[in-house]
Coordinates of C-alpha atoms in Angstrom, one line a residue:
X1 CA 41.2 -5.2 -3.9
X2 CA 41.7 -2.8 -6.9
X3 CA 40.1 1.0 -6.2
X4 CA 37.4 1.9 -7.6
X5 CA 38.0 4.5 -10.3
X6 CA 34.5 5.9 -10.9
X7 CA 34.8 8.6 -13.9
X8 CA 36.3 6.2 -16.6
X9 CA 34.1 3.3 -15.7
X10 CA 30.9 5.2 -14.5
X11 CA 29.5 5.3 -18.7
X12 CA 30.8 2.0 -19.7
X13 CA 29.8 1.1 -22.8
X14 CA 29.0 -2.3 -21.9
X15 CA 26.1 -0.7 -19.6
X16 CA 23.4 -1.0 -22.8
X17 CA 19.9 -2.5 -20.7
X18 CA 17.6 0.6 -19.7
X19 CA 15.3 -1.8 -17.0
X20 CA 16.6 -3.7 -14.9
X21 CA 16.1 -7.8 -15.0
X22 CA 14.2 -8.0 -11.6
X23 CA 11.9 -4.7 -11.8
X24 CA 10.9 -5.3 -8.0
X25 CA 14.6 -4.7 -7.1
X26 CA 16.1 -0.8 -8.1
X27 CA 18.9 -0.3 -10.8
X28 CA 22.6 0.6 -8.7
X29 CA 25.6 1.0 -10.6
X30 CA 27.6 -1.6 -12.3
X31 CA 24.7 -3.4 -13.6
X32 CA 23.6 -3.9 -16.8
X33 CA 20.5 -1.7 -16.2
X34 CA 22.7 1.4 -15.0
X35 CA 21.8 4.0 -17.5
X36 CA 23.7 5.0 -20.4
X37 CA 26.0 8.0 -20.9
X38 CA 23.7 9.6 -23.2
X39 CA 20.7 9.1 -20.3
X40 CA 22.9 11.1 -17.8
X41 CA 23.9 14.1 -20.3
X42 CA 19.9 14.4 -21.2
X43 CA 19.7 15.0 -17.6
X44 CA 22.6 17.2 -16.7
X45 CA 20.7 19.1 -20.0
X46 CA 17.9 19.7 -17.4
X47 CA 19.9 20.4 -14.4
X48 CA 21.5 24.2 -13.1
X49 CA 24.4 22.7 -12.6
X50 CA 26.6 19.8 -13.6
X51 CA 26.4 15.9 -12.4
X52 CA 29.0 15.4 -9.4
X53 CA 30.8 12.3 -9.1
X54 CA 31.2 12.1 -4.8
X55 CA 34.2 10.3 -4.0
X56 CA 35.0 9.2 -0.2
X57 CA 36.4 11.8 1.8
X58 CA 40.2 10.5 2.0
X59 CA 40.2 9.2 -1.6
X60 CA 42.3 13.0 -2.2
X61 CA 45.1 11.1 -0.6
X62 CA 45.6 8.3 -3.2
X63 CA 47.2 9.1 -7.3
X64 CA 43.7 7.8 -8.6
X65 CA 42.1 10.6 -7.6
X66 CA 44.9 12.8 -7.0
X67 CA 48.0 12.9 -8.7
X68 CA 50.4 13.9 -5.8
X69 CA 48.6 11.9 -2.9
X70 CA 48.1 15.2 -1.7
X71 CA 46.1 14.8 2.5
X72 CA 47.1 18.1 3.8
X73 CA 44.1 20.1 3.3
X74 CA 41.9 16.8 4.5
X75 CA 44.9 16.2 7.5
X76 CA 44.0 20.0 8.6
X77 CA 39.8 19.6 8.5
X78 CA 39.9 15.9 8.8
X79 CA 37.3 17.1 11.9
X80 CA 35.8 20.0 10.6
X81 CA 31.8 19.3 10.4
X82 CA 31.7 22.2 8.0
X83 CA 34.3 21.5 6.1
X84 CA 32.8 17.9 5.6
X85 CA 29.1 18.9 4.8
X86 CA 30.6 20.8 1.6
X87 CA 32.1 17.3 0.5
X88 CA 29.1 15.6 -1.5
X89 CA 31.0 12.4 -0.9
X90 CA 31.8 13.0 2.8
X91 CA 29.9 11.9 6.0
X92 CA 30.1 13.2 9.2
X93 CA 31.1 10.0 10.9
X94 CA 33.1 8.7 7.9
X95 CA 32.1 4.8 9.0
X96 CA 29.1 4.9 6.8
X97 CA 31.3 5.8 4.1
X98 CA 32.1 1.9 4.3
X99 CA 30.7 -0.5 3.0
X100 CA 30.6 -4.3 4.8
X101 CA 30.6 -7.6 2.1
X102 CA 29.0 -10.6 3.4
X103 CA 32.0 -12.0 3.4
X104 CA 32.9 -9.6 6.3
X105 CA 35.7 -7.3 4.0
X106 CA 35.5 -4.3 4.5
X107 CA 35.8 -1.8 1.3
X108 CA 37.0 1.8 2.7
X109 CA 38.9 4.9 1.7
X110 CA 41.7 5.4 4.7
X111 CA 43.3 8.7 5.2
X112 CA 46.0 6.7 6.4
X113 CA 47.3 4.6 3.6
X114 CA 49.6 3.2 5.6
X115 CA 47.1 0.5 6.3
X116 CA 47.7 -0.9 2.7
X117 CA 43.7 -1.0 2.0
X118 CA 42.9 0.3 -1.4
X119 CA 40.7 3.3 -1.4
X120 CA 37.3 2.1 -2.6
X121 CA 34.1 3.6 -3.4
X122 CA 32.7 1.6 -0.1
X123 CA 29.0 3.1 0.6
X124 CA 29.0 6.6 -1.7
X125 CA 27.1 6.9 -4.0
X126 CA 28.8 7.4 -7.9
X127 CA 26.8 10.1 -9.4
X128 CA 24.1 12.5 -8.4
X129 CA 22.6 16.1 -8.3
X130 CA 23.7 19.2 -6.9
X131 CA 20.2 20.6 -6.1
X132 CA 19.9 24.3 -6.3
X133 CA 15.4 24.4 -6.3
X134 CA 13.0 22.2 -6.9
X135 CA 13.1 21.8 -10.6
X136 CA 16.8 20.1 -10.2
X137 CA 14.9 18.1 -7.9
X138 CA 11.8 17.3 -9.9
X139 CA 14.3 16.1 -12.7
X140 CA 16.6 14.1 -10.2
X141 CA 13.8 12.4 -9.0
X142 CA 11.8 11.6 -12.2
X143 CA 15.3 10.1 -13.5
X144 CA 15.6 8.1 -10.6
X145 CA 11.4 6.5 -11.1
X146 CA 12.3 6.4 -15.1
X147 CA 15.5 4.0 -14.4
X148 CA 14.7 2.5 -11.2
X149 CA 17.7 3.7 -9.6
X150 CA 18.7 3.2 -5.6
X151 CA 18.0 7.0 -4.5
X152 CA 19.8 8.7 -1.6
X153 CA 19.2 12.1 -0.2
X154 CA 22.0 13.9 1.1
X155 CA 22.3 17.5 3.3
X156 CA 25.4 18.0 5.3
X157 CA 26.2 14.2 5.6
X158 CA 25.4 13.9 9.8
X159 CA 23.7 10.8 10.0
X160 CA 24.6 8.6 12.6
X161 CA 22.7 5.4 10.6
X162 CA 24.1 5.8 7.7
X163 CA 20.4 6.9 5.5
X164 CA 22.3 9.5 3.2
X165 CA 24.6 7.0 2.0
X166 CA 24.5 3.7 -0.6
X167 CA 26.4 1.6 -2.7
X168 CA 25.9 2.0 -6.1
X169 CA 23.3 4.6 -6.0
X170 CA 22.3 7.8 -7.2
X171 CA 22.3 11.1 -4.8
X172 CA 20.3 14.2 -4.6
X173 CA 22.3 16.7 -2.8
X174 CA 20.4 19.9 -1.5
X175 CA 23.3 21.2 0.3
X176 CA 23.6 24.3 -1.9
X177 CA 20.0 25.8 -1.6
X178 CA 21.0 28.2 0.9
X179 CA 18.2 30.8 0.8
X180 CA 16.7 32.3 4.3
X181 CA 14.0 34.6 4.2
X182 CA 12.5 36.5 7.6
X183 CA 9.4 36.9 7.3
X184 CA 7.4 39.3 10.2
X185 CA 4.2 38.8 9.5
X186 CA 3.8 35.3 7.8
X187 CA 0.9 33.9 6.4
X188 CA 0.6 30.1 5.5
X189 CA -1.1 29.4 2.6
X190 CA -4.6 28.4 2.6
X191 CA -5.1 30.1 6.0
X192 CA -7.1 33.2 7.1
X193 CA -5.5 36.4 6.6
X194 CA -5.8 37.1 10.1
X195 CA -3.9 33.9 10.6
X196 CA 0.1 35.4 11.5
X197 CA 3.5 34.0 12.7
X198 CA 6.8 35.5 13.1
X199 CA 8.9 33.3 10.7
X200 CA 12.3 32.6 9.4
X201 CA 11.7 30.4 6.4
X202 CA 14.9 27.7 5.3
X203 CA 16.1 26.3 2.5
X204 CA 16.9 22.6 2.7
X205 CA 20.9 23.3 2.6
X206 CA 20.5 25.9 5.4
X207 CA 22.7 25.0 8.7
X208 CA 22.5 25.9 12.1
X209 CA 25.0 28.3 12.6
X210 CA 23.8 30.6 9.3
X211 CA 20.1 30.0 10.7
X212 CA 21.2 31.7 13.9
X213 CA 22.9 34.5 12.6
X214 CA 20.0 35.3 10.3
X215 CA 17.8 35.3 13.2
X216 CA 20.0 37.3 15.6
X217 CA 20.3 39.6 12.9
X218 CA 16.6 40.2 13.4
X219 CA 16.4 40.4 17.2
X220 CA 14.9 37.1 16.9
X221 CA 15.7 33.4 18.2
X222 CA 14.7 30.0 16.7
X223 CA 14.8 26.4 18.4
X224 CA 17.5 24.6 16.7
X225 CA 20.1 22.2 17.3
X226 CA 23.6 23.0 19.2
X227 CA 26.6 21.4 17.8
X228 CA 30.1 22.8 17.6
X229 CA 30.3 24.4 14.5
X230 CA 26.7 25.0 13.9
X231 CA 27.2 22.5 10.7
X232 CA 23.9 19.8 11.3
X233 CA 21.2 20.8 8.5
X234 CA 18.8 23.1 10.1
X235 CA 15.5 22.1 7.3
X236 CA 16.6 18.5 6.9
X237 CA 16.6 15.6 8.7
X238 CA 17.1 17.1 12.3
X239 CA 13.4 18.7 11.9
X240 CA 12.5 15.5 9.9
X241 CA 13.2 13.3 12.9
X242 CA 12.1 16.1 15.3
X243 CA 14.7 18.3 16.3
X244 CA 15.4 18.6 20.3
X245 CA 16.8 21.7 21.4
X246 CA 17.9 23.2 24.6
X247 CA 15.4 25.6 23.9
X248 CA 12.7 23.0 23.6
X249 CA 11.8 22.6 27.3
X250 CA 10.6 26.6 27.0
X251 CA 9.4 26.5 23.6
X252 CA 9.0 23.1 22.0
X253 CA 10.6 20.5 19.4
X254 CA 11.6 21.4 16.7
X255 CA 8.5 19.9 14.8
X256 CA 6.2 22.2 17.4
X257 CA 7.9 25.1 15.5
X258 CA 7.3 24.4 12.1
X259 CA 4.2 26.3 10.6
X260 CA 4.6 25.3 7.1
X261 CA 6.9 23.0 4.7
X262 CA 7.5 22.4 1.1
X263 CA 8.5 19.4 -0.5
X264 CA 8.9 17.3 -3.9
X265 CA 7.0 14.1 -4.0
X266 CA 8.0 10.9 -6.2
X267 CA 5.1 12.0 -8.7
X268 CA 6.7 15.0 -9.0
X269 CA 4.4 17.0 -7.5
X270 CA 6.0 19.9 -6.0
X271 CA 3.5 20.6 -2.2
X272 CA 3.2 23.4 0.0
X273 CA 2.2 21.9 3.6
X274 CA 1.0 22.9 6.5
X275 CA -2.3 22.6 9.0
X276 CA -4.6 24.1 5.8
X277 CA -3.4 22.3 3.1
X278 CA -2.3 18.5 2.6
X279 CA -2.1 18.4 6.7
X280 CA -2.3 14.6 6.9
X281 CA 1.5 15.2 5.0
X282 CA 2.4 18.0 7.7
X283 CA 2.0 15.7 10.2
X284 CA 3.9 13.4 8.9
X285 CA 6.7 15.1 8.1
X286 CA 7.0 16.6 11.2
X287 CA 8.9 13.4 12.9
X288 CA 7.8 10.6 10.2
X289 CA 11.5 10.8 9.6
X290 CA 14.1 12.2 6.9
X291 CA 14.7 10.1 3.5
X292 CA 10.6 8.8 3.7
X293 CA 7.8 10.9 2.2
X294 CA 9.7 13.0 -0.5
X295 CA 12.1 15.5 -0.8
X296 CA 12.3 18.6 1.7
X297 CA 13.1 22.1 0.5
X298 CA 12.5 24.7 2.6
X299 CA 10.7 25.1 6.5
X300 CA 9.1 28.1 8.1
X301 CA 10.0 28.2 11.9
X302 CA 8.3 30.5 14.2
X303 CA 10.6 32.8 15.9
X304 CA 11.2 34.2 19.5
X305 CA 12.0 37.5 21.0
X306 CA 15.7 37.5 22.0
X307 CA 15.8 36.6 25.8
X308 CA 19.4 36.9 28.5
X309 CA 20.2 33.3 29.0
X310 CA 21.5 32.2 33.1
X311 CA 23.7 29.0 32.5
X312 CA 25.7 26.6 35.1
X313 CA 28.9 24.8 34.0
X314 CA 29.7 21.7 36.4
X315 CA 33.0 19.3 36.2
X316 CA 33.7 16.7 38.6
X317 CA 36.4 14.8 38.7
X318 CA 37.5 12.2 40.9
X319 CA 39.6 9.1 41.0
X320 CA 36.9 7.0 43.0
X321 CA 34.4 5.3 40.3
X322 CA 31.6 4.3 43.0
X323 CA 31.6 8.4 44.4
X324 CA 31.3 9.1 40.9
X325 CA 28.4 7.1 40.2
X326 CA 26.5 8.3 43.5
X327 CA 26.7 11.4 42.3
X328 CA 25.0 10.5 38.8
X329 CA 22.6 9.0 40.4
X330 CA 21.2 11.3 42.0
X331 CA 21.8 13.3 39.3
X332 CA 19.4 12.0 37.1
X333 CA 17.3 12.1 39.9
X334 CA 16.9 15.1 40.4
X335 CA 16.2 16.1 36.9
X336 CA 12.3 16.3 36.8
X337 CA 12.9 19.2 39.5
X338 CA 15.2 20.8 37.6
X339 CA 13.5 20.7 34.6
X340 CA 10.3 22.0 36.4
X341 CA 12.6 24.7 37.7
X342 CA 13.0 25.7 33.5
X343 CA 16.6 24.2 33.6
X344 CA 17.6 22.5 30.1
X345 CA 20.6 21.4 28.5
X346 CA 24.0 18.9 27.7
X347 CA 25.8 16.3 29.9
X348 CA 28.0 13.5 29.6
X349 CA 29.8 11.3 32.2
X350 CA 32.3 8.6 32.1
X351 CA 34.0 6.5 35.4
X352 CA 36.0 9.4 36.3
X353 CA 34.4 12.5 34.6
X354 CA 30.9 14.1 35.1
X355 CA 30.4 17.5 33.0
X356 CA 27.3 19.5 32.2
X357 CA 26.0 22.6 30.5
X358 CA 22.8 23.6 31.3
X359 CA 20.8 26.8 31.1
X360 CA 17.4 29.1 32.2
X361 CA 15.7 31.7 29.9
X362 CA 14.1 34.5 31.8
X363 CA 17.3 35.6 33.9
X364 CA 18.3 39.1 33.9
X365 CA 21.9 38.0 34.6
X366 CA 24.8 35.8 32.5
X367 CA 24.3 35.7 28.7
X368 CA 22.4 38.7 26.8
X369 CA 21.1 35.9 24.9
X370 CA 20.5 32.0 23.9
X371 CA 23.0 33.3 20.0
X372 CA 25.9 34.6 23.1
X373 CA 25.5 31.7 24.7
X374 CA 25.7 29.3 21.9
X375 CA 28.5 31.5 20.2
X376 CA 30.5 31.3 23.1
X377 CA 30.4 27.4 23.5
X378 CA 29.7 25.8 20.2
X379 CA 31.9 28.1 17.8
X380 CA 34.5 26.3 16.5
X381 CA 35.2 23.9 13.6
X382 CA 34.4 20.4 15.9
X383 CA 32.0 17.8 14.7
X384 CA 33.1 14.1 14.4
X385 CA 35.3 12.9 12.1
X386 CA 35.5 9.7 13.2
X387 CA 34.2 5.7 13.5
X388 CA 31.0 6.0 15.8
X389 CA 28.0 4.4 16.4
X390 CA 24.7 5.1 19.0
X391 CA 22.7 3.9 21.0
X392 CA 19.9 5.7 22.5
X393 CA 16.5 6.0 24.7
X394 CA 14.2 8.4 25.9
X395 CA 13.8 8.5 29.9
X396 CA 10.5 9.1 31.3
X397 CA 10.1 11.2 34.1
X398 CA 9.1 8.5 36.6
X399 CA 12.1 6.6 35.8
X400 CA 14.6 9.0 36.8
X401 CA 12.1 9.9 39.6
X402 CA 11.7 5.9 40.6
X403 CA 14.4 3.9 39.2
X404 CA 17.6 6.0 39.0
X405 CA 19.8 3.3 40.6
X406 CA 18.6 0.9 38.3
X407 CA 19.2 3.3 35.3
X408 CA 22.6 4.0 36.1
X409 CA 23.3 0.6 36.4
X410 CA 23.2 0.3 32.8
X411 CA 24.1 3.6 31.9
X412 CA 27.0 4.5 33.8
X413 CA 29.2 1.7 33.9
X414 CA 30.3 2.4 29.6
X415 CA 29.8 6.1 30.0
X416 CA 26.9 8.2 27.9
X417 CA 26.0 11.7 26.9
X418 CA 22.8 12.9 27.8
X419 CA 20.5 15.9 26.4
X420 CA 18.3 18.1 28.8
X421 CA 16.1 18.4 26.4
X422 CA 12.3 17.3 27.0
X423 CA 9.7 18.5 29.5
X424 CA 8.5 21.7 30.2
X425 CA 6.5 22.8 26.6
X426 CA 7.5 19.4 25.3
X427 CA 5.4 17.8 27.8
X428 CA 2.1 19.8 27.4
X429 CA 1.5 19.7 23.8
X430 CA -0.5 17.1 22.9
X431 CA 1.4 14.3 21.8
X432 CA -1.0 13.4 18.3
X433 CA -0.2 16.9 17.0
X434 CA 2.4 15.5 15.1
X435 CA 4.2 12.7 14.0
X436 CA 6.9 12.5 16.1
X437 CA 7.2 10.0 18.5
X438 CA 4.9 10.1 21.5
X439 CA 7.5 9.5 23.9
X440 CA 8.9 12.6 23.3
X441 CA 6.0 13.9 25.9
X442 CA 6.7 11.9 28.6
X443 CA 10.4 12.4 28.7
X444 CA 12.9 14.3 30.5
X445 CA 16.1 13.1 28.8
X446 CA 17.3 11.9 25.4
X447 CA 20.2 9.4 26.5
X448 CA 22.8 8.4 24.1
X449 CA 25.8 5.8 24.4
X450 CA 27.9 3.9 22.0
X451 CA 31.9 3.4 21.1
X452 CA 34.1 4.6 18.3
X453 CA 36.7 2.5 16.9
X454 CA 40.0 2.7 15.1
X455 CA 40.7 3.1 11.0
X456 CA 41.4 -0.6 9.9
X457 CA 39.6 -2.2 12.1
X458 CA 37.9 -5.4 11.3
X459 CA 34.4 -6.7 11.3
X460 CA 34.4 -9.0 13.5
X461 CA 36.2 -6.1 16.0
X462 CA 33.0 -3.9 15.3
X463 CA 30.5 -6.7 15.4
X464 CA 32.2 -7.2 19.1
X465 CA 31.5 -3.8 19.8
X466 CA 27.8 -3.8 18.4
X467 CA 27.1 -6.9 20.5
X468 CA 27.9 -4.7 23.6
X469 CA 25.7 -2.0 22.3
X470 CA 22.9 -4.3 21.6
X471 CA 23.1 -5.2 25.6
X472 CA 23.0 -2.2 26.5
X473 CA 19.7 -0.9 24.3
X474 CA 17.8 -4.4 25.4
X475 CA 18.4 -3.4 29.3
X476 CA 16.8 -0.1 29.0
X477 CA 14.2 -1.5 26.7
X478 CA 13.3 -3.4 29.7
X479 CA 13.5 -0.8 31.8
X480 CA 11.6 1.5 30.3
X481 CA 9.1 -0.6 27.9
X482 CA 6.4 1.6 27.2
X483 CA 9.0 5.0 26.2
X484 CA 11.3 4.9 22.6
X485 CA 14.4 6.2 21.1
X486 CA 15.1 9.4 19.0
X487 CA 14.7 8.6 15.2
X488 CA 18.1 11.2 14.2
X489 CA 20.2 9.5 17.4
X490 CA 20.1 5.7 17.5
X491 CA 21.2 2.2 16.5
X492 CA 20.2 0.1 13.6
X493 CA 19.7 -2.4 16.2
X494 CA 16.7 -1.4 18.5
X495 CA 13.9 -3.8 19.5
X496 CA 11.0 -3.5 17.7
X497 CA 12.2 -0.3 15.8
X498 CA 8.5 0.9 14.4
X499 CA 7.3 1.5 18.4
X500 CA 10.6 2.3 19.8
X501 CA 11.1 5.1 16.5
X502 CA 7.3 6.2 16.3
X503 CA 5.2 4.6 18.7
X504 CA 1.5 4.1 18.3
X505 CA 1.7 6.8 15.2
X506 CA 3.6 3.9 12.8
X507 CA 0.3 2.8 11.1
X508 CA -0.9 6.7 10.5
X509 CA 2.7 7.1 9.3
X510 CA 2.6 4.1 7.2
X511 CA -0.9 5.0 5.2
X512 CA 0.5 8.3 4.5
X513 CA 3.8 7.5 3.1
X514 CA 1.8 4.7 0.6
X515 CA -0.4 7.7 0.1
X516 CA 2.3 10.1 -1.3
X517 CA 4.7 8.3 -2.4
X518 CA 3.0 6.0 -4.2
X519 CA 6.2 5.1 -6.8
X520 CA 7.9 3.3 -3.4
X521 CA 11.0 6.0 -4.2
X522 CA 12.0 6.8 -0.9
X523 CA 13.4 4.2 1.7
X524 CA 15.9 4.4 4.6
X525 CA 17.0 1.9 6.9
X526 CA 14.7 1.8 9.9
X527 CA 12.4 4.5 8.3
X528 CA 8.8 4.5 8.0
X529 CA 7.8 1.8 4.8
X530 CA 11.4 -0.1 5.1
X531 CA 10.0 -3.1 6.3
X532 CA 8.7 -3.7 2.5
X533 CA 12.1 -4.2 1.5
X534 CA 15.1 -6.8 1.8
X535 CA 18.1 -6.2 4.1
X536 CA 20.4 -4.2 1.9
X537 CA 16.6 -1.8 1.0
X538 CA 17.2 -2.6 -2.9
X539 CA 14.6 -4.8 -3.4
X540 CA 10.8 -4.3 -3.3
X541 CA 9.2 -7.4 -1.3
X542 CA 6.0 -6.4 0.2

């Protein structure tokens, strides 16, 4: 297999068609309709800054791309979440930086050349936008409509299904819009004056971990995700999908935070959102999913006082299995209790190991605050790094209050992580306020399982692997029938994927999306509208 080299082939001058043949299918690179090298330097003309060319993470450690081979700066961050969300070409969990053929070949860039594969382009895309505001945007995007092209967005790159990432296409990267603006007495527009939140308002390449110490910085909190690091994209796809939080069971999803949005639709159109203006889109957006409606570039969160924080840290360790699975049993059993009790937080457990974090607001003793707290635990430069794939289901309250044997009979045995993250405030608001997923309200956990796998590995290894996940999701399906899995944490393999993602919203979801994005621009796998397409989502067939 020879490498890819993109930046002497990417302006061929073979490339000389502007449509493509099959107009129902979208333009990816290395077909005759890719556009010319004149197309893409009218358009770098338009942008702030210049065209990148992303290139898979490890491809630094082959002569194409670098003349000495060089993999000691990737060797040293090879994990770094951070690190990796600066890469436009980079992916948290560097598998969907692959790419499969039908004929089961896999095309990948190894860090470890040893292997002997070639470093190919696999699943980034070849050229794209580094968006600094919405008029970089507005130009991407009415590039992309003008040519036809495959379209990806791309934040920081953590996607576990592989939606900011495509062969042959063309990226919009809003990792660089970076602004954060505290706001004490906010306003949405189109509302009454009298109408006032407490904001911190994000820009789309804002993370967690420079969210949070804007916010401390104002005596303030915000619900937001927990990762070490702080890397995941804090006005991207996490809110997109809906955003849990340990903070969630006190104060809500993420999406129950949100007061207003602003995005760039396929026309163009450049929207301010929120429950006075364009609301059916505000709803929508608030757990319709990333990649779908258009193009996110900021979010207004309400804020929190600062509150002390009382957490528990538990480890068990024991070299009987069957003990070890009594006491996850009852476990999960007891959860609706301690959630009713304010507890929230993160477990995991494996046939020898049960750990947990969890927490309490309102204490006067252990942590000053929720920023100590998360300082403490999640600084660091952790976040993936390698092969991995999920699984994942939401588990209703009387499940873990009626069934707990039977869940950790198909939990247990392959180990799982686990996020205390629903009831309380989740559970009261009324589920039809957004569009997130109904079973968020009737939940207590978010679940998650799945396997990682070595560099090199083969298809038919993974496909092994997914056939085990796939098990696994149809058991708790059946166990739980009537709850769904979390958008931003799951498998491209769930049953029935509009209810199990959205529930009974899917048809509201799906009008709006025709509605505003009426040029069919944005499609992800599994998201809202994807059912119009073929398998690979380059081909229009509704």
């Amino acid at each position: 297999m020879r490498a890819l080299i993109v930046l002497p082939l990417l302006f061929a001058s073979k490339l000389t068609s502007a449509t493509t043949s099959n107009p129902s299918c979208r333009c990816t690179y290395g077909e005759e309709c890719w556009p010319r090298a004149s197309d893409f330097s009218k358009l770098e003309s338009q942008l702030s800054q210049p065209l990148i060319y992303p290139r898979p993470t490890a491809a630094v450690c082959y002569p194409v791309d670098h003349p000495s081979g060089n993999c000691s700066a990737l060797a040293e961050n090879w994990a770094n979440g951070n690190w990796r969300a600066d890469q436009p070409g980079s992916m948290e969990a560097p598998n969907w930086e692959t790419y499969t053929l039908a004929n089961g070949t896999i095309e990948a860039c190894y860090a470890n050349t040893a292997l002997g594969v070639p470093c190919s382009q696999g699943s980034v895309p070849v050229i794209g936008v580094d968006a600094r505001g919405p008029d970089d945007i507005r130009a991407a995007i009415q590039f992309a409509v003008r040519h036809n092209l495959r379209l990806v967005v791309k934040n920081t790159g953590h996607d576990f299904l592989g939606r900011s990432a495509a062969k042959g296409a063309f990226v919009i990267w809003t990792h660089h819009m970076k602004n954060i603006t505290y706001t004490p007495s906010f306003v949405p527009q189109g509302a009454p004056s009298g109408e006032t939140y407490e904001v911190i308002t994000l820009e789309a390449g804002v993370q967690w971990h420079e969210a949070y110490d804007a916010v401390e910085a104002e005596g303030r909190m915000v619900v937001g995700g927990a990762s070490v690091g702080g890397s995941v994209g804090a006005a991207g796809g996490w809110v997109l999908g809906g955003g849990h939080s340990a903070l969630s069971p006190t104060y809500g999803l993420g999406v129950d935070n949100v007061v207003e949005m602003t995005v760039v639709l396929s026309t163009g159109d450049y929207l301010t959102v929120n429950s006075h203006q364009h609301s059916d889109l505000f709803w929508a957006m608030r757990g319709g999913g990333g990649g779908t409606y258009g193009i996110l570039t900021s979010v207004t969160y309400k804020t929190y006082p600062s509150l002390p924080v009382q957490s528990v840290f538990f480890t068990a360790n024991v070299t009987s299995s069957p003990v070890l699975r009594d006491l996850f049993t009852e476990l999960f059993h007891i959860h609706p209790a301690l959630s009713d009790a304010g507890w929230a937080g993160y477990g995991s457990a494996t046939n020898s190991t049960i750990y947990f974090l969890y927490m309490m607001e309102w204490f006067t003793l252990g942590y000053d605050s929720w920023y100590d707290l998360y300082t403490q635990y999640y600084s660091g430069e952790g976040q993936n790094g390698a092969n991995v794939m999920f699984g994942s289901r939401l588990i209703p309250r009387d499940t873990l209050e009626n069934q707990s044997k039977e869940l950790s009979d198909i939990l247990f045995p392959n180990g799982l992580t686990w996020n205390f993250v629903a009831g309380g405030e989740v559970s009261k608001i009324n589920p039809d306020s957004v569009g997130v997923n109904p079973a968020w309200r009737k939940a207590i956990i978010h679940a998650t399982f799945g396997f990682n796998w070595p560099f090199g590995a083969t298809s038919q290894e993974i496909d092994a692997l997914v056939t085990q996940l796939k098990a696994e999701e149809s058991a708790l399906h059946d166990l739980t029938p009537q709850s769904g899995a979390y958008f931003n944490e799951a498998s491209l393999y769930e049953e029935d994927w509009q209810y199990t993602f959205f529930g009974d919203h899917y048809p509201m979801l799906k009008a709006i999306k025709d509605k505003y994005d009426p040029q069919h621009l944005f499609v992800v796998a599994e998201g809202v509208g994807s059912e119009d397409w073929d398998s690979g989502l380059n081909c229009f067939t509704a």
